[in-house]
Coordinates of C-alpha atoms in Angstrom, one line a residue:
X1 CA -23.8 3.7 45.4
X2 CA -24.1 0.3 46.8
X3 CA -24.2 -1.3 43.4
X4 CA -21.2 1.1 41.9
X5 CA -19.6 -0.9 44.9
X6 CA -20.6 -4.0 44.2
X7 CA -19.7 -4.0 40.6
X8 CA -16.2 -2.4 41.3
X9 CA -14.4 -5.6 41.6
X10 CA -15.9 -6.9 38.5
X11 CA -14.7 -4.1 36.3
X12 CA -11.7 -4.6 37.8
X13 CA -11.4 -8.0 36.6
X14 CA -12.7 -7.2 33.1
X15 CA -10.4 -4.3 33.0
X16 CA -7.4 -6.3 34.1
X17 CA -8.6 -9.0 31.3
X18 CA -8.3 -6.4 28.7
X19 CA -4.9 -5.2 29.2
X20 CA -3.6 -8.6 29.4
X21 CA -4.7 -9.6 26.2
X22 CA -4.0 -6.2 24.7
X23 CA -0.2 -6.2 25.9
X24 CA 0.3 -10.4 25.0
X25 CA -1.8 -11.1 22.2
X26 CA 1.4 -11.0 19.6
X27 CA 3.1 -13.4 21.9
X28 CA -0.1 -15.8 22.0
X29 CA -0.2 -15.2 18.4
X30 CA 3.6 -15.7 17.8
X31 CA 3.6 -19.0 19.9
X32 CA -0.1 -20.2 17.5
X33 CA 1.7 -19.8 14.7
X34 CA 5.0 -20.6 14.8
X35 CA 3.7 -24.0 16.6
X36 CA 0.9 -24.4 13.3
X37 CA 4.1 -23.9 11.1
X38 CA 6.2 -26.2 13.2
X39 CA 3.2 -29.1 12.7
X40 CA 2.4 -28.5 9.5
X41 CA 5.7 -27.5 7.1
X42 CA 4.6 -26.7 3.6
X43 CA 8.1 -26.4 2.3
X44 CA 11.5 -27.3 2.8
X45 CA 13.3 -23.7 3.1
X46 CA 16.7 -22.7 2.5
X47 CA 18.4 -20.3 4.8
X48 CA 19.9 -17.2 3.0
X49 CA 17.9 -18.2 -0.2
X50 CA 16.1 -15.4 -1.5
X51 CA 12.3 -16.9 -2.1
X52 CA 13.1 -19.6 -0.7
X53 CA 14.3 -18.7 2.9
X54 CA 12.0 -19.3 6.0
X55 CA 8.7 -16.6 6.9
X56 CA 11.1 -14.5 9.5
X57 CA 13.9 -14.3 6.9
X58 CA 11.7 -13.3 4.1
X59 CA 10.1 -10.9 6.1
X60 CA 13.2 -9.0 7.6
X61 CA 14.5 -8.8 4.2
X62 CA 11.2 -6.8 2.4
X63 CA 10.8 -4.7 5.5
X64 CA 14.8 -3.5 5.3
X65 CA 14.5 -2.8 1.5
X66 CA 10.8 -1.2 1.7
X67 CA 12.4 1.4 4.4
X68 CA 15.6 2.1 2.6
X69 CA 15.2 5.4 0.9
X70 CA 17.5 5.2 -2.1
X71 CA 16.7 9.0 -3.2
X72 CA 16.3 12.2 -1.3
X73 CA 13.6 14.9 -3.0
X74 CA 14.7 18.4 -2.7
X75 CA 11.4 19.4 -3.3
X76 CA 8.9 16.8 -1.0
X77 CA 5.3 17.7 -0.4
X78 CA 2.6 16.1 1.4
X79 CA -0.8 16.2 -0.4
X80 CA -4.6 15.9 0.5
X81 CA -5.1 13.8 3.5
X82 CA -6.8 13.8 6.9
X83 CA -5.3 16.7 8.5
X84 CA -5.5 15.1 11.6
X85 CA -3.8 11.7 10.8
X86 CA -2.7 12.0 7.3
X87 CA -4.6 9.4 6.1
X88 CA -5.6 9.2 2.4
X89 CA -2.3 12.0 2.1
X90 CA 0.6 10.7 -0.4
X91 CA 4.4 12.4 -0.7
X92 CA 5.3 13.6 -4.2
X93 CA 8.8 14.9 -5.1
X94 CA 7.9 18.6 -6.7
X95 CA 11.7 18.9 -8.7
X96 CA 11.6 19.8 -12.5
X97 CA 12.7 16.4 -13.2
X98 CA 10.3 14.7 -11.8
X99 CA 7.3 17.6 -12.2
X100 CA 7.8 19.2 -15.4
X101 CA 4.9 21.9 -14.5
X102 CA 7.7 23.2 -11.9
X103 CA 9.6 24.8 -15.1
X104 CA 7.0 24.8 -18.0
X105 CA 3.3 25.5 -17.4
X106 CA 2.4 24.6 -20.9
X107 CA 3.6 20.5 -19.4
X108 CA 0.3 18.6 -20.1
X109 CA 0.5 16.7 -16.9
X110 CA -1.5 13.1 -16.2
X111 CA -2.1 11.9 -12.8
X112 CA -4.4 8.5 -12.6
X113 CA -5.4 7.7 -9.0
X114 CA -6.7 4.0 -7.7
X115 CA -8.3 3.2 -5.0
X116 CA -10.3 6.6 -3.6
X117 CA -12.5 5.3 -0.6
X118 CA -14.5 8.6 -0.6
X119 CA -11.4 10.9 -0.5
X120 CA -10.3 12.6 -3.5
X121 CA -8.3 14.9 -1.3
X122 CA -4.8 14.1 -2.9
X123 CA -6.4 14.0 -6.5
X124 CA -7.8 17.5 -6.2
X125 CA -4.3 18.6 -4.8
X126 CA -2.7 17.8 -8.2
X127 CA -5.4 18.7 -9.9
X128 CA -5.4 22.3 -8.7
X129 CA -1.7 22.3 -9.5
X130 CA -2.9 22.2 -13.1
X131 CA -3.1 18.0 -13.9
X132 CA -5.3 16.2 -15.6
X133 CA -6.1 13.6 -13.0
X134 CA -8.5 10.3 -13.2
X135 CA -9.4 8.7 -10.3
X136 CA -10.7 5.0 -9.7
X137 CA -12.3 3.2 -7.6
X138 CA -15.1 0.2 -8.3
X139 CA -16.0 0.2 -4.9
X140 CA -17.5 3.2 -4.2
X141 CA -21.3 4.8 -5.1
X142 CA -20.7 7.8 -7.1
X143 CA -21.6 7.8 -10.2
X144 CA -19.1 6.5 -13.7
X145 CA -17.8 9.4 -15.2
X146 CA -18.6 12.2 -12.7
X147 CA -16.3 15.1 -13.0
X148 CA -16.0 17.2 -10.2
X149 CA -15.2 20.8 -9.8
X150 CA -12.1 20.5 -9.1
X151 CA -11.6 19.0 -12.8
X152 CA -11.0 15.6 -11.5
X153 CA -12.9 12.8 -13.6
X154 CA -14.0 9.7 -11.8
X155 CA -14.1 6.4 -12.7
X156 CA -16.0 3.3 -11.4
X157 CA -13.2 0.9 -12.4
X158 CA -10.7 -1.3 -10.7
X159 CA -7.3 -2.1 -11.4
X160 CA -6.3 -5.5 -12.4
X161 CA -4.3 -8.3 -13.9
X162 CA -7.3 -9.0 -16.4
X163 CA -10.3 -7.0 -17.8
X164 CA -13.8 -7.7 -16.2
X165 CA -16.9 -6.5 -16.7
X166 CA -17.6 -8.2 -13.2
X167 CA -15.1 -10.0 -11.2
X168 CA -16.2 -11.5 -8.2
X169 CA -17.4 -8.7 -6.3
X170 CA -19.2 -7.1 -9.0
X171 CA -16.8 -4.8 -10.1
X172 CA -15.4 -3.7 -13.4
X173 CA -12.0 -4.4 -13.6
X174 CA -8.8 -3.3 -16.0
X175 CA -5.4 -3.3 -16.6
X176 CA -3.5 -0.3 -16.7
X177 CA -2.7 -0.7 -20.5
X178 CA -6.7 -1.0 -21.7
X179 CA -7.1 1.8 -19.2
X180 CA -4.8 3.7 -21.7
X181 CA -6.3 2.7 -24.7
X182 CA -9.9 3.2 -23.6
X183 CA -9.0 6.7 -22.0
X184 CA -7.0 8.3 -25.1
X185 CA -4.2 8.7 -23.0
X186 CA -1.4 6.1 -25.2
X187 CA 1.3 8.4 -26.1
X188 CA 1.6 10.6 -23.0
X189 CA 3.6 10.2 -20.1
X190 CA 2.1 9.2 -16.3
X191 CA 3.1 12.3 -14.0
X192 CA 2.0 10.3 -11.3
X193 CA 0.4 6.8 -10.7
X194 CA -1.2 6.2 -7.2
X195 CA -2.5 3.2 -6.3
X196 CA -3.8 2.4 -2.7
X197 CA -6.6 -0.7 -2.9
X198 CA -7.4 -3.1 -0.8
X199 CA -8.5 -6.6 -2.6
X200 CA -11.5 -8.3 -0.3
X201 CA -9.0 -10.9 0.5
X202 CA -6.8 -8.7 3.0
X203 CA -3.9 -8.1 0.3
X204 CA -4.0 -5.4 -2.1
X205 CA -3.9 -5.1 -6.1
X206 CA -0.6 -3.2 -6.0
X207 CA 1.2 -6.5 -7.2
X208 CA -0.7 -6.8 -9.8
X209 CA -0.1 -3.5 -11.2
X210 CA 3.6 -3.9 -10.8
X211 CA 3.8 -6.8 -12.5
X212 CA 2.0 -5.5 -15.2
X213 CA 4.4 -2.5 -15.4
X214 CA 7.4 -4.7 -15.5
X215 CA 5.5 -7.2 -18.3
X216 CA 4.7 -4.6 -20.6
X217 CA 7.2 -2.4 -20.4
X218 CA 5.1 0.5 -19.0
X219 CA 7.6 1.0 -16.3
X220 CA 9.4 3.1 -18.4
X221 CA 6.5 5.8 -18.9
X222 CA 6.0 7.0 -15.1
X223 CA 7.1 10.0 -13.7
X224 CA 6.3 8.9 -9.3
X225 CA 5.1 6.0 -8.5
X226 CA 2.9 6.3 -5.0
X227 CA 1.7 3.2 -3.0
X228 CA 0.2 1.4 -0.6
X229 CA 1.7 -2.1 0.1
X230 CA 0.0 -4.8 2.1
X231 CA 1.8 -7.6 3.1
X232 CA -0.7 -9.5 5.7
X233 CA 0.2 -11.7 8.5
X234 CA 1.3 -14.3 9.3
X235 CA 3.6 -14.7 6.4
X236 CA 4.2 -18.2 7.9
X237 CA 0.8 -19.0 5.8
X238 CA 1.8 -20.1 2.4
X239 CA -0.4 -17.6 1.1
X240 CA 1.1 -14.3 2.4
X241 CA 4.6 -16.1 2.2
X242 CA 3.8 -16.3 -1.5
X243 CA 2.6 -12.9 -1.5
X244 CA 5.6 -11.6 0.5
X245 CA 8.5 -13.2 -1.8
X246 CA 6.5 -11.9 -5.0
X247 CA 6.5 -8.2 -4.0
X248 CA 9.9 -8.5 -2.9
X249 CA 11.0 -9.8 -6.3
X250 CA 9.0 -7.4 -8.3
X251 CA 10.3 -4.0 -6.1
X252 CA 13.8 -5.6 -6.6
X253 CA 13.2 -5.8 -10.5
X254 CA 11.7 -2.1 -10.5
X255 CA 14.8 -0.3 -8.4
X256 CA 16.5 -2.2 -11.2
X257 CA 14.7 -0.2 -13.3
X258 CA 15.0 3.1 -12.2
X259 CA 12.7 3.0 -9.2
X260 CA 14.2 4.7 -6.2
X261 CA 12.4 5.6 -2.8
X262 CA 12.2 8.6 -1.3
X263 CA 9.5 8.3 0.8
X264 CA 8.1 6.0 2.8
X265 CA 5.3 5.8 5.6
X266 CA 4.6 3.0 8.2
X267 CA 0.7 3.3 7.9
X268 CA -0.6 1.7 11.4
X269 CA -3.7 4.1 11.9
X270 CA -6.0 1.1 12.3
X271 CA -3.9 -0.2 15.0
X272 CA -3.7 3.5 16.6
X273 CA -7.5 3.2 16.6
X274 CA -8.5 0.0 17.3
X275 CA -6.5 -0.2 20.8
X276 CA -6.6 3.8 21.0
X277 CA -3.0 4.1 21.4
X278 CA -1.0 6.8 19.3
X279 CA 2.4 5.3 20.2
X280 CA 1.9 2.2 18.2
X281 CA 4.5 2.1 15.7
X282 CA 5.6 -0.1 12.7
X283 CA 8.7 -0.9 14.1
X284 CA 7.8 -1.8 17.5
X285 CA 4.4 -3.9 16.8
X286 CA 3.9 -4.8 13.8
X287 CA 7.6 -6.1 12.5
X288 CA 8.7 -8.7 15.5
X289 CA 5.5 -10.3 14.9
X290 CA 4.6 -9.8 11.2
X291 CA 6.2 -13.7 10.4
X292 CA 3.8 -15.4 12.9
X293 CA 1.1 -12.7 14.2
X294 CA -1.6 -11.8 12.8
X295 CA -1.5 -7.9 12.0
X296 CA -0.9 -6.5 8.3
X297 CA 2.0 -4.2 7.6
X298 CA 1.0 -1.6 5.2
X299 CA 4.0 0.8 3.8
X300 CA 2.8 4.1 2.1
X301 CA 5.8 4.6 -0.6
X302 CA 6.5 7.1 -3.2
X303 CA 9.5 6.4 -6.0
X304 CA 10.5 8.8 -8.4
X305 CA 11.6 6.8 -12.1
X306 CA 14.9 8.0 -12.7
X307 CA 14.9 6.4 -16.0
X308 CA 11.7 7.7 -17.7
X309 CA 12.8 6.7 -21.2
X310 CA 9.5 6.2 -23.0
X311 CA 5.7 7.4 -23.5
X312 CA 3.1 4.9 -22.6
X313 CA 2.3 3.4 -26.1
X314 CA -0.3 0.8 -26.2

């Protein structure tokens, strides 16, 4: 007992030191940063100029447009996931427009699925609905080509702006139009197109694939688009500043093609778990300090095409 006693005021301290860091690390953070951008400007930016305004400014502006839901899905549905948190669970919008196997079971329906971290959950949803789903992943150990009971067909494969046998981190990599090709799927239409991956780097490859939508006309051939965006921070780091303006322009340029949202999910689970705190939110600790702290906003998203004009021809 007398140790307990002794010790006492020491894990008072230690607990005392944790909570203080806990409840002002963004504002330690805040004042690093904005004092690093201060010292060392990498640009001259112009207020109210879109891609050119200042970090805050540029990252007010994608957070309001990432959480304005521009469509609303009679039919919503939440599949696969962690029942507990909903991780690794995406919304899809289950109208006949946008799921033609709601009104004709003979619909020949074509899910592909990127980024799978061990969880097929959300593929083998769709796929019981009666899909043809692929999923892809370079990251993980199961084996090219598995097909699992379910129906769903793996893939070791990464998405990408350029085809690699081995990029960096060993991984084979493609774009979404050799994927066609190399899959037999040019001519059909994507029911669905996930893509949830996390490049080494601490952004994601979602960028890349919408650019490659937009490039090649693709855009035109997908039913729902589901995704996870990462926009790391600081965005007062010309990196993520970059990476911010880009995804802003390229989610501009696909809502002006058809793109709506209808769902979209604050994903701050690693927050929740890292400080064990389930009333973290989004809103109230990630976007104050997302310009000159140091956590990562990541928006789960789903977007119906309301202009599906085209099949994927490549």
């Amino acid at each position: 007992m007398m140790r307990i006693y002794k010790s006492f005021p020491v894990i008072c301290i230690i607990s005392f030191s944790i909570m203080f860091t806990y409840y002002n690390i963004r504002t330690l953070e805040y004042a690093l940063f904005r004092t690093i951008e201060v010292l060392t400007v990498h640009e001259n930016y112009n207020v109210g100029v879109v891609g050119h305004a200042p970090p805050q400014e540029e990252s007010e502006r994608l957070w309001e447009f990432v959480h304005k839901l521009q469509y609303q899905c009679k039919k919503p549905a939440r599949i696969g996931g962690n029942r507990h948190n909903g991780d690794g669970s995406y919304e899809i919008c289950f109208e006949d427009k946008y799921w033609p196997l709601q009104s004709s079971s003979s619909h020949k329906c074509l899910v592909y699925s990127f980024g799978i971290g061990g969880d097929i959950s959300f593929d083998e949803g769709l796929a019981n609905k009666g899909c043809e789903v692929h999923s892809f992943d370079p990251s993980t150990e199961w084996e090219d080509g598995r097909v699992f009971p379910s129906g769903v067909t793996f893939h070791k494969i990464g998405i990408s702006d350029k085809d690699l046998d081995a990029d960096e981190n060993g991984w084979k990599m493609r774009t979404l139009k050799t994927i066609l090709k190399e899959l037999g799927h040019s001519g059909r239409v994507l029911d669905v197109l996930k893509v949830d991956t996390d490049a080494p780097d601490g952004g994601g490859f979602e960028d890349r694939l919408m650019q490659e939508l937009l490039d090649t006309g693709l855009h035109k051939c997908v039913r729902q688009l589901t995704m996870e965006i990462h926009i790391p921070g600081p965005i007062s780091r010309p990196k993520w500043l970059n990476r911010c303006r880009t995804v802003y322009r390229q989610m501009m340029q696909m809502n002006d093609n058809g793109y709506k949202t209808f769902n979209v999910t604050d994903n701050v689970r690693y927050l929740q778990t890292i400080f064990n705190d389930p009333s973290i939110t989004g809103e109230k600790n990630v976007r104050p300090y997302l310009a000159y702290g140091i956590n990562t906003a990541l928006w789960e998203i789903t977007q119906v095409n309301t202009q599906v004009t085209d099949t994927c021809v490549v």
